[in-house]
């Protein structure tokens, strides 16, 4: 017989991936990672783009040389005329008018920006009007951040209401806790690695919210299906039923995540890496990191946290105790497993010959089964009449 695939064994619960049973391990790992992320926020902070930190941007034609050469010459011009400012980021950008290099620098005054622009033109051997520049205030980034936070709070409130109406409040709490953990861990990766935070990053953060919740809702829908009416039998605890649902939906979650990560990976590695589309890098990076973390948190945190909350319910707690008590009684031989043939006790054993005689004896109150006498009405005289002589007629 051919071996069944992993997906089939997961759905039938044969793979025996005890994810819920190891929830203390997952909670511990998540707690450590969250602490690392928080310490990174406090110590390293974030690498903010000029939209959030403020700064200047210069666009230089790509015909001046390679991106590295352009960055070196701009840095030299900034050291000479820009008061010690330097290039923060540099990328190649294409437009209808041709390709150019966009170099973002730290904050410059208007006089420093004009002087640096003139120095760049002389260094590149082009006219100053071929170099365009702009200045961005950090106030714009503050407005974007405040609106993004407001949108996040509204989103969480709406989602919480939906999950409470669709499932229950414990599932809503577990979903939102998993979502917030996902955001903190993604932001922690940005802080630790030093990825630049831009408006595209904020858009990506808001985008992964829906993906993370979609995966959790799919798992919780299966959990609700498996645990409906669970207290009516003593075969499975709530945690075991939830773990079975997690196994049954694991392949679906994995396939969904892989299918979603493939185009995002293409956007990041091919579009931004190979083709040099730098404007796609920030959006693709946050989507790739956020979706990968969302898959892990939805599997390893959301359902185990739900089981922890449900076990506090007195009705579920009593049910779990009944299941465990019944299993203990079966292990001690005090109770026969469901479906097992009943074994006669020692004091109920009887002699085979006595059993045969007992089987042939009539039951109490039963009519005799012997052959009836011939004649009408079971042996009565023909013609009836009871005690009266047969054939006599009353005149």
Short mmCIF file of N, CA and C in Angstrom, two decimals, residues 224-363:
data_model
loop_
_atom_site.label_atom_id
_atom_site.label_comp_id
_atom_site.label_asym_id
_atom_site.label_seq_id
_atom_site.Cartn_x
_atom_site.Cartn_y
_atom_site.Cartn_z
N UNK A 224 -13.46 25.81 15.82
CA UNK A 224 -14.88 25.89 16.21
C UNK A 224 -15.65 24.67 15.71
N UNK A 225 -15.33 24.22 14.51
CA UNK A 225 -16.01 23.03 13.97
C UNK A 225 -15.68 21.79 14.79
N UNK A 226 -14.43 21.61 15.19
CA UNK A 226 -14.02 20.42 15.94
C UNK A 226 -14.49 20.43 17.39
N UNK A 227 -14.69 21.60 17.95
CA UNK A 227 -15.04 21.69 19.38
C UNK A 227 -16.51 21.95 19.61
N UNK A 228 -17.31 21.98 18.57
CA UNK A 228 -18.74 22.20 18.75
C UNK A 228 -19.36 20.98 19.45
N UNK A 229 -19.98 21.20 20.61
CA UNK A 229 -20.59 20.12 21.38
C UNK A 229 -19.57 19.18 22.00
N UNK A 230 -18.38 19.65 22.28
CA UNK A 230 -17.34 18.76 22.79
C UNK A 230 -17.64 18.27 24.20
N UNK A 231 -18.39 19.03 24.99
CA UNK A 231 -18.68 18.61 26.36
C UNK A 231 -19.68 17.48 26.42
N UNK A 232 -20.28 17.09 25.30
CA UNK A 232 -21.26 16.01 25.30
C UNK A 232 -20.62 14.64 25.31
N UNK A 233 -19.30 14.55 25.11
CA UNK A 233 -18.62 13.26 25.15
C UNK A 233 -17.32 13.42 25.93
N UNK A 234 -16.76 12.29 26.31
CA UNK A 234 -15.55 12.28 27.12
C UNK A 234 -14.37 11.66 26.38
N UNK A 235 -14.31 11.88 25.07
CA UNK A 235 -13.26 11.26 24.27
C UNK A 235 -12.03 12.15 24.08
N UNK A 236 -12.21 13.48 24.12
CA UNK A 236 -11.13 14.38 23.75
C UNK A 236 -11.24 15.67 24.56
N UNK A 237 -10.10 16.18 25.03
CA UNK A 237 -10.10 17.46 25.71
C UNK A 237 -10.19 18.59 24.68
N UNK A 238 -10.44 19.81 25.18
CA UNK A 238 -10.52 20.96 24.27
C UNK A 238 -9.18 21.20 23.58
N UNK A 239 -8.10 21.07 24.32
CA UNK A 239 -6.79 21.29 23.73
C UNK A 239 -6.47 20.28 22.64
N UNK A 240 -6.87 19.02 22.84
CA UNK A 240 -6.62 18.00 21.82
C UNK A 240 -7.45 18.25 20.57
N UNK A 241 -8.71 18.67 20.75
CA UNK A 241 -9.54 18.99 19.59
C UNK A 241 -8.99 20.20 18.83
N UNK A 242 -8.51 21.20 19.56
CA UNK A 242 -7.92 22.37 18.90
C UNK A 242 -6.62 22.00 18.19
N UNK A 243 -5.83 21.13 18.79
CA UNK A 243 -4.60 20.71 18.14
C UNK A 243 -4.88 19.91 16.86
N UNK A 244 -5.93 19.09 16.90
CA UNK A 244 -6.33 18.37 15.69
C UNK A 244 -6.74 19.35 14.60
N UNK A 245 -7.49 20.38 14.95
CA UNK A 245 -7.89 21.39 13.98
C UNK A 245 -6.67 22.11 13.41
N UNK A 246 -5.69 22.33 14.26
CA UNK A 246 -4.46 22.99 13.81
C UNK A 246 -3.70 22.10 12.82
N UNK A 247 -3.65 20.79 13.10
CA UNK A 247 -3.02 19.86 12.17
C UNK A 247 -3.76 19.80 10.85
N UNK A 248 -5.10 19.83 10.92
CA UNK A 248 -5.90 19.72 9.71
C UNK A 248 -5.79 20.95 8.82
N UNK A 249 -5.57 22.11 9.41
CA UNK A 249 -5.48 23.34 8.62
C UNK A 249 -4.05 23.80 8.39
N UNK A 250 -3.07 23.03 8.89
CA UNK A 250 -1.67 23.47 8.78
C UNK A 250 -1.20 23.52 7.34
N UNK A 251 -1.53 22.49 6.56
CA UNK A 251 -1.09 22.47 5.16
C UNK A 251 -1.74 23.59 4.37
N UNK A 252 -2.99 23.90 4.68
CA UNK A 252 -3.66 25.00 3.99
C UNK A 252 -2.98 26.32 4.31
N UNK A 253 -2.65 26.53 5.59
CA UNK A 253 -1.96 27.77 5.97
C UNK A 253 -0.59 27.85 5.33
N UNK A 254 0.12 26.72 5.29
CA UNK A 254 1.45 26.71 4.69
C UNK A 254 1.38 27.02 3.19
N UNK A 255 0.42 26.38 2.51
CA UNK A 255 0.28 26.63 1.08
C UNK A 255 -0.09 28.08 0.80
N UNK A 256 -1.00 28.63 1.61
CA UNK A 256 -1.40 30.03 1.43
C UNK A 256 -0.21 30.97 1.62
N UNK A 257 0.60 30.69 2.64
CA UNK A 257 1.75 31.55 2.92
C UNK A 257 2.80 31.46 1.80
N UNK A 258 3.05 30.24 1.33
CA UNK A 258 4.05 30.08 0.27
C UNK A 258 3.60 30.77 -1.01
N UNK A 259 2.32 30.58 -1.36
CA UNK A 259 1.79 31.22 -2.57
C UNK A 259 1.84 32.73 -2.46
N UNK A 260 1.61 33.26 -1.26
CA UNK A 260 1.65 34.71 -1.07
C UNK A 260 3.09 35.24 -1.06
N UNK A 261 4.02 34.45 -0.52
CA UNK A 261 5.41 34.90 -0.43
C UNK A 261 6.14 34.84 -1.77
N UNK A 262 5.72 33.96 -2.67
CA UNK A 262 6.42 33.84 -3.95
C UNK A 262 6.37 35.13 -4.77
N UNK A 263 5.19 35.73 -5.00
CA UNK A 263 5.21 36.98 -5.77
C UNK A 263 5.87 38.13 -5.02
N UNK A 264 5.72 38.16 -3.68
CA UNK A 264 6.39 39.21 -2.91
C UNK A 264 7.90 39.03 -2.97
N UNK A 265 8.36 37.76 -2.91
CA UNK A 265 9.79 37.52 -3.06
C UNK A 265 10.30 37.92 -4.43
N UNK A 266 9.48 37.67 -5.47
CA UNK A 266 9.86 38.13 -6.80
C UNK A 266 9.94 39.64 -6.88
N UNK A 267 8.99 40.31 -6.23
CA UNK A 267 9.00 41.77 -6.20
C UNK A 267 10.25 42.30 -5.51
N UNK A 268 10.67 41.61 -4.44
CA UNK A 268 11.80 42.08 -3.66
C UNK A 268 13.14 41.72 -4.29
N UNK A 269 13.32 40.44 -4.61
CA UNK A 269 14.63 39.97 -5.05
C UNK A 269 14.88 40.22 -6.54
N UNK A 270 13.83 40.09 -7.34
CA UNK A 270 14.01 40.30 -8.78
C UNK A 270 13.81 41.77 -9.14
N UNK A 271 12.67 42.33 -8.69
CA UNK A 271 12.38 43.71 -9.05
C UNK A 271 13.36 44.69 -8.46
N UNK A 272 13.58 44.58 -7.14
CA UNK A 272 14.47 45.53 -6.47
C UNK A 272 15.93 45.11 -6.56
N UNK A 273 16.19 43.79 -6.48
CA UNK A 273 17.58 43.35 -6.46
C UNK A 273 18.21 43.29 -7.83
N UNK A 274 17.62 42.54 -8.76
CA UNK A 274 18.22 42.34 -10.07
C UNK A 274 17.94 43.48 -11.04
N UNK A 275 16.68 43.95 -11.05
CA UNK A 275 16.31 44.99 -12.00
C UNK A 275 16.59 46.40 -11.49
N UNK A 276 16.88 46.52 -10.20
CA UNK A 276 17.25 47.83 -9.67
C UNK A 276 16.10 48.77 -9.44
N UNK A 277 14.87 48.24 -9.33
CA UNK A 277 13.72 49.09 -9.04
C UNK A 277 13.69 49.39 -7.55
N UNK A 278 14.44 50.40 -7.15
CA UNK A 278 14.59 50.69 -5.72
C UNK A 278 13.31 51.09 -5.04
N UNK A 279 12.37 51.66 -5.78
CA UNK A 279 11.11 52.08 -5.15
C UNK A 279 10.30 50.88 -4.66
N UNK A 280 10.57 49.66 -5.18
CA UNK A 280 9.85 48.47 -4.75
C UNK A 280 10.47 47.82 -3.53
N UNK A 281 11.68 48.22 -3.18
CA UNK A 281 12.41 47.53 -2.12
C UNK A 281 11.72 47.67 -0.77
N UNK A 282 11.32 48.88 -0.40
CA UNK A 282 10.74 49.10 0.92
C UNK A 282 9.42 48.36 1.09
N UNK A 283 8.56 48.42 0.07
CA UNK A 283 7.27 47.73 0.14
C UNK A 283 7.45 46.22 0.13
N UNK A 284 8.31 45.70 -0.76
CA UNK A 284 8.51 44.26 -0.83
C UNK A 284 9.15 43.70 0.41
N UNK A 285 10.05 44.47 1.03
CA UNK A 285 10.75 43.99 2.21
C UNK A 285 9.81 43.80 3.39
N UNK A 286 8.98 44.78 3.68
CA UNK A 286 8.09 44.68 4.83
C UNK A 286 7.03 43.62 4.60
N UNK A 287 6.56 43.46 3.35
CA UNK A 287 5.58 42.42 3.06
C UNK A 287 6.19 41.03 3.24
N UNK A 288 7.40 40.83 2.77
CA UNK A 288 8.04 39.52 2.88
C UNK A 288 8.28 39.15 4.34
N UNK A 289 8.85 40.08 5.10
CA UNK A 289 9.14 39.80 6.52
C UNK A 289 7.85 39.63 7.30
N UNK A 290 6.86 40.52 7.08
CA UNK A 290 5.62 40.47 7.83
C UNK A 290 4.81 39.22 7.56
N UNK A 291 4.74 38.78 6.30
CA UNK A 291 3.97 37.58 5.96
C UNK A 291 4.62 36.32 6.53
N UNK A 292 5.95 36.26 6.51
CA UNK A 292 6.63 35.10 7.07
C UNK A 292 6.41 35.02 8.58
N UNK A 293 6.50 36.15 9.26
CA UNK A 293 6.27 36.17 10.71
C UNK A 293 4.80 35.89 11.02
N UNK A 294 3.89 36.37 10.17
CA UNK A 294 2.46 36.16 10.39
C UNK A 294 2.10 34.68 10.35
N UNK A 295 2.71 33.92 9.47
CA UNK A 295 2.45 32.48 9.41
C UNK A 295 2.85 31.80 10.71
N UNK A 296 4.02 32.16 11.24
CA UNK A 296 4.50 31.53 12.47
C UNK A 296 3.64 31.91 13.66
N UNK A 297 3.27 33.18 13.79
CA UNK A 297 2.47 33.60 14.94
C UNK A 297 1.06 33.02 14.88
N UNK A 298 0.48 32.91 13.70
CA UNK A 298 -0.88 32.36 13.60
C UNK A 298 -0.92 30.89 13.98
N UNK A 299 0.16 30.16 13.74
CA UNK A 299 0.19 28.73 14.05
C UNK A 299 0.66 28.49 15.48
N UNK A 300 1.73 29.13 15.89
CA UNK A 300 2.38 28.82 17.17
C UNK A 300 1.85 29.64 18.34
N UNK A 301 1.13 30.71 18.08
CA UNK A 301 0.67 31.56 19.18
C UNK A 301 -0.84 31.63 19.30
N UNK A 302 -1.54 31.85 18.19
CA UNK A 302 -2.97 32.14 18.27
C UNK A 302 -3.76 30.99 18.88
N UNK A 303 -3.64 29.79 18.31
CA UNK A 303 -4.41 28.65 18.81
C UNK A 303 -3.95 28.21 20.20
N UNK A 304 -2.64 28.08 20.50
CA UNK A 304 -2.27 27.77 21.89
C UNK A 304 -2.77 28.80 22.90
N UNK A 305 -2.78 30.08 22.54
CA UNK A 305 -3.31 31.09 23.45
C UNK A 305 -4.82 30.92 23.63
N UNK A 306 -5.52 30.57 22.57
CA UNK A 306 -6.95 30.31 22.67
C UNK A 306 -7.22 29.15 23.63
N UNK A 307 -6.44 28.08 23.53
CA UNK A 307 -6.63 26.93 24.43
C UNK A 307 -6.37 27.34 25.87
N UNK A 308 -5.35 28.17 26.09
CA UNK A 308 -5.07 28.64 27.46
C UNK A 308 -6.24 29.42 28.02
N UNK A 309 -6.87 30.26 27.20
CA UNK A 309 -8.02 31.04 27.66
C UNK A 309 -9.25 30.15 27.87
N UNK A 310 -9.47 29.21 26.97
CA UNK A 310 -10.65 28.34 27.08
C UNK A 310 -10.55 27.42 28.29
N UNK A 311 -9.35 27.01 28.65
CA UNK A 311 -9.19 26.13 29.81
C UNK A 311 -9.55 26.84 31.11
N UNK A 312 -9.64 28.17 31.10
CA UNK A 312 -10.08 28.90 32.28
C UNK A 312 -11.59 28.89 32.43
N UNK A 313 -12.30 28.51 31.38
CA UNK A 313 -13.76 28.42 31.43
C UNK A 313 -14.14 27.24 32.32
N UNK A 314 -14.99 27.43 33.37
CA UNK A 314 -15.34 26.32 34.27
C UNK A 314 -15.96 25.13 33.54
N UNK A 315 -16.74 25.38 32.51
CA UNK A 315 -17.38 24.28 31.79
C UNK A 315 -16.33 23.45 31.04
N UNK A 316 -15.40 24.11 30.37
CA UNK A 316 -14.35 23.40 29.65
C UNK A 316 -13.38 22.73 30.63
N UNK A 317 -13.08 23.41 31.73
CA UNK A 317 -12.19 22.82 32.74
C UNK A 317 -12.78 21.54 33.32
N UNK A 318 -14.08 21.55 33.63
CA UNK A 318 -14.73 20.35 34.16
C UNK A 318 -14.73 19.23 33.11
N UNK A 319 -14.95 19.60 31.86
CA UNK A 319 -14.93 18.60 30.79
C UNK A 319 -13.55 17.96 30.66
N UNK A 320 -12.51 18.76 30.70
CA UNK A 320 -11.15 18.22 30.61
C UNK A 320 -10.86 17.26 31.77
N UNK A 321 -11.32 17.60 32.95
CA UNK A 321 -11.10 16.72 34.11
C UNK A 321 -11.84 15.40 33.94
N UNK A 322 -13.06 15.43 33.39
CA UNK A 322 -13.80 14.19 33.16
C UNK A 322 -13.08 13.30 32.17
N UNK A 323 -12.55 13.91 31.10
CA UNK A 323 -11.83 13.12 30.09
C UNK A 323 -10.60 12.46 30.71
N UNK A 324 -9.84 13.22 31.46
CA UNK A 324 -8.62 12.67 32.06
C UNK A 324 -8.94 11.62 33.11
N UNK A 325 -10.02 11.83 33.89
CA UNK A 325 -10.42 10.85 34.89
C UNK A 325 -10.86 9.54 34.23
N UNK A 326 -11.58 9.63 33.15
CA UNK A 326 -12.02 8.43 32.43
C UNK A 326 -10.83 7.67 31.86
N UNK A 327 -9.85 8.40 31.33
CA UNK A 327 -8.66 7.73 30.80
C UNK A 327 -7.87 7.03 31.91
N UNK A 328 -7.82 7.67 33.08
CA UNK A 328 -7.15 7.04 34.20
C UNK A 328 -7.85 5.77 34.64
N UNK A 329 -9.19 5.79 34.63
CA UNK A 329 -9.95 4.60 35.00
C UNK A 329 -9.76 3.48 33.98
N UNK A 330 -9.68 3.83 32.70
CA UNK A 330 -9.44 2.82 31.66
C UNK A 330 -8.05 2.22 31.82
N UNK A 331 -7.06 3.07 32.14
CA UNK A 331 -5.70 2.57 32.32
C UNK A 331 -5.60 1.62 33.51
N UNK A 332 -6.41 1.85 34.55
CA UNK A 332 -6.41 0.97 35.73
C UNK A 332 -7.29 -0.25 35.55
N UNK A 333 -8.02 -0.31 34.43
CA UNK A 333 -8.89 -1.45 34.18
C UNK A 333 -10.22 -1.36 34.87
N UNK A 334 -10.56 -0.20 35.41
CA UNK A 334 -11.84 -0.07 36.10
C UNK A 334 -13.00 0.16 35.15
N UNK A 335 -12.71 0.69 33.99
CA UNK A 335 -13.74 0.98 32.99
C UNK A 335 -13.28 0.41 31.67
N UNK A 336 -14.20 -0.24 30.95
CA UNK A 336 -13.88 -0.78 29.64
C UNK A 336 -13.91 0.33 28.61
N UNK A 337 -12.97 0.33 27.68
CA UNK A 337 -13.01 1.35 26.63
C UNK A 337 -14.29 1.26 25.82
N UNK A 338 -14.67 2.39 25.23
CA UNK A 338 -15.90 2.44 24.44
C UNK A 338 -15.78 1.52 23.24
N UNK A 339 -16.79 0.64 23.08
CA UNK A 339 -16.80 -0.29 21.95
C UNK A 339 -16.17 -1.63 22.26
N UNK A 340 -15.54 -1.79 23.44
CA UNK A 340 -14.92 -3.06 23.78
C UNK A 340 -15.97 -4.05 24.24
N UNK A 341 -15.84 -5.39 23.95
CA UNK A 341 -16.83 -6.38 24.40
C UNK A 341 -16.83 -6.48 25.92
N UNK A 342 -18.00 -6.71 26.47
CA UNK A 342 -18.15 -6.79 27.92
C UNK A 342 -17.63 -8.13 28.42
N UNK A 343 -16.78 -8.11 29.43
CA UNK A 343 -16.20 -9.32 30.01
C UNK A 343 -16.94 -9.65 31.29
N UNK A 344 -17.39 -10.93 31.43
CA UNK A 344 -18.14 -11.33 32.62
C UNK A 344 -17.23 -11.34 33.83
N UNK A 345 -17.73 -10.89 34.97
CA UNK A 345 -16.99 -10.90 36.21
C UNK A 345 -16.94 -12.31 36.78
N UNK A 346 -16.06 -12.53 37.75
CA UNK A 346 -15.87 -13.87 38.31
C UNK A 346 -17.12 -14.38 39.00
N UNK A 347 -17.84 -13.51 39.72
CA UNK A 347 -19.02 -13.94 40.44
C UNK A 347 -20.22 -14.10 39.52
N UNK A 348 -20.05 -13.72 38.23
CA UNK A 348 -21.14 -13.86 37.29
C UNK A 348 -20.95 -15.09 36.41
N UNK A 349 -19.82 -15.82 36.56
CA UNK A 349 -19.55 -16.99 35.73
C UNK A 349 -20.50 -18.12 36.09
N UNK A 350 -21.00 -18.85 35.11
CA UNK A 350 -21.97 -19.93 35.34
C UNK A 350 -21.51 -21.17 34.61
N UNK A 351 -22.05 -22.31 35.05
CA UNK A 351 -21.71 -23.58 34.44
C UNK A 351 -22.35 -23.68 33.06
N UNK A 352 -21.64 -24.20 32.04
CA UNK A 352 -22.21 -24.29 30.70
C UNK A 352 -23.48 -25.13 30.65
N UNK A 353 -23.50 -26.26 31.39
CA UNK A 353 -24.70 -27.11 31.38
C UNK A 353 -25.87 -26.40 32.01
N UNK A 354 -25.59 -25.65 33.10
CA UNK A 354 -26.67 -24.89 33.74
C UNK A 354 -27.17 -23.80 32.82
N UNK A 355 -26.23 -23.24 32.02
CA UNK A 355 -26.64 -22.21 31.08
C UNK A 355 -27.55 -22.79 30.01
N UNK A 356 -27.24 -24.03 29.57
CA UNK A 356 -28.09 -24.65 28.56
C UNK A 356 -29.48 -24.92 29.11
N UNK A 357 -29.53 -25.43 30.38
CA UNK A 357 -30.83 -25.68 30.99
C UNK A 357 -31.58 -24.38 31.22
N UNK A 358 -30.83 -23.37 31.63
CA UNK A 358 -31.51 -22.09 31.87
C UNK A 358 -32.04 -21.53 30.58
N UNK A 359 -31.30 -21.78 29.47
CA UNK A 359 -31.77 -21.27 28.19
C UNK A 359 -33.02 -21.98 27.73
N UNK A 360 -33.21 -23.30 28.14
CA UNK A 360 -34.39 -24.03 27.71
C UNK A 360 -35.57 -23.85 28.62
N UNK A 361 -35.36 -23.31 29.81
CA UNK A 361 -36.47 -23.13 30.75
C UNK A 361 -37.36 -21.98 30.31
N UNK A 362 -38.66 -22.14 30.47
CA UNK A 362 -39.56 -21.05 30.07
C UNK A 362 -39.44 -19.86 31.00
N UNK A 363 -39.70 -18.72 30.46
CA UNK A 363 -39.68 -17.52 31.27
C UNK A 363 -40.89 -17.45 32.18
#
